[in-house]
XYZ file of C-alpha atoms in Angstrom:
228
model
C 88.892 52.752 154.833
C 89.412 56.468 154.161
C 86.557 58.122 152.346
C 87.645 59.413 148.956
C 87.446 63.182 148.655
C 85.667 64.731 145.713
C 88.229 66.120 143.279
C 87.126 69.515 141.985
C 87.731 70.372 138.366
C 88.948 73.737 137.122
C 85.457 74.992 136.242
C 84.050 74.044 139.656
C 86.976 75.716 141.405
C 86.499 78.859 139.310
C 82.787 79.038 140.198
C 83.452 78.480 143.912
C 86.199 81.105 143.892
C 83.866 83.680 142.366
C 81.323 83.214 145.154
C 84.075 83.180 147.804
C 85.095 86.703 146.762
C 81.707 88.039 147.862
C 81.905 86.260 151.217
C 85.408 87.610 151.806
C 84.231 91.122 150.942
C 81.301 90.694 153.339
C 83.600 89.699 156.198
C 85.831 92.722 155.573
C 82.918 95.160 155.393
C 81.268 93.788 158.531
C 84.553 93.803 160.425
C 85.489 97.334 159.419
C 82.050 98.738 160.214
C 81.769 97.162 163.649
C 85.343 97.426 164.871
C 85.811 101.039 163.784
C 83.422 102.004 166.586
C 85.060 100.170 169.510
C 87.811 102.649 170.368
C 91.411 101.904 171.450
C 91.933 98.219 172.231
C 94.701 95.748 173.026
C 94.651 92.203 171.631
C 95.430 89.267 173.898
C 96.590 86.021 172.283
C 97.344 82.597 173.726
C 96.435 78.948 173.787
C 92.832 77.790 173.531
C 93.913 74.772 175.615
C 94.874 76.676 178.775
C 92.627 75.665 181.684
C 90.965 77.978 184.186
C 93.083 76.700 187.085
C 96.412 77.307 185.294
C 98.615 80.292 186.142
C 98.643 81.829 182.688
C 94.839 81.814 182.538
C 94.717 83.694 185.834
C 97.452 86.068 184.692
C 95.589 86.779 181.441
C 92.484 87.674 183.475
C 94.557 90.082 185.591
C 96.225 91.643 182.546
C 92.900 92.184 180.767
C 91.357 93.644 183.916
C 94.290 96.028 184.389
C 94.224 97.106 180.750
C 90.470 97.702 180.863
C 90.678 99.735 184.056
C 93.230 101.945 182.293
C 90.735 102.688 179.514
C 91.690 100.211 176.794
C 89.316 97.638 175.377
C 90.339 94.006 174.952
C 90.181 91.986 171.735
C 90.641 88.214 171.693
C 90.014 85.357 169.297
C 86.733 84.819 171.117
C 87.287 81.177 172.067
C 88.243 79.245 175.214
C 91.511 79.198 177.173
C 93.562 82.395 177.167
C 90.998 84.019 174.886
C 88.283 83.416 177.460
C 90.563 84.733 180.193
C 91.143 87.965 178.273
C 87.447 88.577 177.704
C 86.734 87.616 181.289
C 89.138 90.203 182.689
C 87.660 92.919 180.499
C 84.150 91.895 181.524
C 85.033 91.976 185.227
C 86.407 95.489 184.844
C 83.357 96.681 182.926
C 85.488 97.372 179.855
C 85.025 96.718 176.155
C 85.264 92.975 175.466
C 85.559 91.952 171.801
C 85.704 88.439 170.350
C 86.797 87.654 166.784
C 85.648 84.066 166.396
C 86.845 81.654 163.728
C 84.925 78.638 162.434
C 87.075 75.573 163.246
C 86.357 71.826 163.435
C 87.744 71.659 167.004
C 88.624 73.771 170.050
C 86.872 76.976 168.990
C 83.592 78.065 170.541
C 82.360 81.413 171.816
C 83.160 82.228 175.425
C 80.489 83.882 177.572
C 82.472 87.036 178.442
C 82.254 88.809 175.080
C 80.004 91.862 174.868
C 76.772 90.885 173.143
C 77.233 93.384 170.318
C 80.971 92.780 169.882
C 81.159 89.143 168.835
C 82.161 88.697 165.191
C 82.406 85.433 163.251
C 84.891 84.689 160.493
C 85.447 81.824 158.062
C 88.763 83.173 156.819
C 91.853 83.422 159.012
C 93.415 86.121 156.857
C 90.404 88.449 157.186
C 90.379 87.932 160.941
C 94.113 88.685 161.138
C 93.596 91.974 159.316
C 91.054 92.986 161.963
C 93.468 92.213 164.800
C 96.256 94.210 163.203
C 94.150 97.180 162.095
C 92.314 97.839 165.342
C 94.795 96.824 168.066
C 96.965 99.352 169.873
C 99.171 96.537 171.105
C 99.594 92.756 171.143
C 99.859 90.905 174.452
C 101.082 87.408 173.622
C 100.567 84.752 176.267
C 101.946 81.182 175.981
C 100.309 79.404 173.071
C 100.780 77.210 170.027
C 101.097 77.633 166.271
C 98.169 80.062 166.007
C 99.695 82.324 168.648
C 103.065 82.269 166.870
C 101.299 83.060 163.602
C 99.783 86.237 165.028
C 103.069 87.199 166.710
C 105.275 86.912 163.633
C 102.645 88.456 161.356
C 102.688 91.627 163.469
C 106.498 91.716 163.695
C 106.832 91.283 159.925
C 104.316 94.035 159.118
C 106.005 96.484 161.489
C 109.503 95.484 160.307
C 108.530 96.131 156.674
C 106.718 99.413 157.474
C 103.381 98.100 156.256
C 101.714 99.189 159.496
C 102.480 101.609 162.292
C 104.662 100.366 165.136
C 102.821 99.257 168.277
C 103.860 97.358 171.437
C 104.347 93.592 171.117
C 104.614 92.103 174.586
C 105.441 88.469 175.317
C 104.138 87.446 178.741
C 105.868 84.560 180.518
C 109.661 84.779 180.451
C 110.093 81.077 181.220
C 107.931 80.135 178.238
C 109.302 82.602 175.680
C 112.990 82.942 176.568
C 114.049 79.905 174.497
C 112.443 81.342 171.355
C 113.846 84.800 172.026
C 117.334 83.446 172.584
C 117.092 81.462 169.332
C 116.024 84.592 167.450
C 118.919 86.519 168.967
C 121.534 83.771 168.796
C 120.642 82.161 165.465
C 118.587 84.474 163.238
C 120.496 87.611 164.218
C 123.898 85.938 164.058
C 123.067 84.610 160.593
C 122.272 88.143 159.458
C 118.640 87.337 158.706
C 117.315 90.144 160.926
C 118.754 93.456 162.127
C 119.740 94.182 165.750
C 117.033 96.840 166.067
C 114.369 94.266 165.104
C 114.800 92.810 168.601
C 113.512 96.108 169.994
C 110.067 95.266 168.599
C 109.595 92.573 171.270
C 109.377 92.957 175.053
C 109.393 90.079 177.572
C 107.525 90.544 180.869
C 105.878 88.568 183.649
C 103.288 90.852 185.282
C 100.199 92.859 184.425
C 101.813 96.071 185.709
C 104.709 95.684 183.268
C 102.266 95.209 180.400
C 100.358 98.389 181.217
C 103.540 100.389 181.776
C 104.860 99.451 178.319
C 101.577 100.328 176.600
C 101.088 103.612 178.466
C 104.705 104.670 177.935
C 104.489 103.932 174.231
C 101.390 106.089 173.745
C 102.621 109.129 175.629
C 102.685 111.729 172.907
C 101.307 109.312 170.288
C 97.775 109.216 168.941
C 95.535 106.179 169.406
C 94.125 105.270 166.007
C 93.777 102.342 163.604
C 97.154 101.159 162.318
C 96.472 101.611 158.591
């Protein structure tokens, strides 16, 4: 028999909300203070369920290593799977390896490849997402699930609406992403719900060299700085 949940009244909700404001403020302040010192970084997203012996895990390691060797740090969600692979590649290259961890009832736990002073913990997804967007010079999006899509479309929307500066958004794994991309192009665009130039915000690639080429080409003549 399902345990009945405690129903909160308006006064209890109001009190809890007041205290939550301070915790949210604390997460923003801590994130801003610590991430403002890390320098130019690229975020790598993807499934927490990807295993070490799978090709996209290995590719994420190679991408992170290549990015780090070129002078960029790597930011991930700090957990297992593709996130671990991203931190692992940065660690192997001796680069900056950042993990923005989220408190979840399943899947999420710190991976061992995050720099000791660059592991941050969050209770709130929206605060964590602000940190990704503010301090990333690009998004590398590996195959993943709903969380990966959430980060992808958040960035596209913010760039599309001029709320943040434009930066590279790179989908890695043509076989995985082509169905979604074709649907965006064939359905959303044809319906008039996006503009043709919105498609230019997304690049599809399959190798670490393509990822680095896109990022380096984008920042020729552009400054590397927080996005807002």
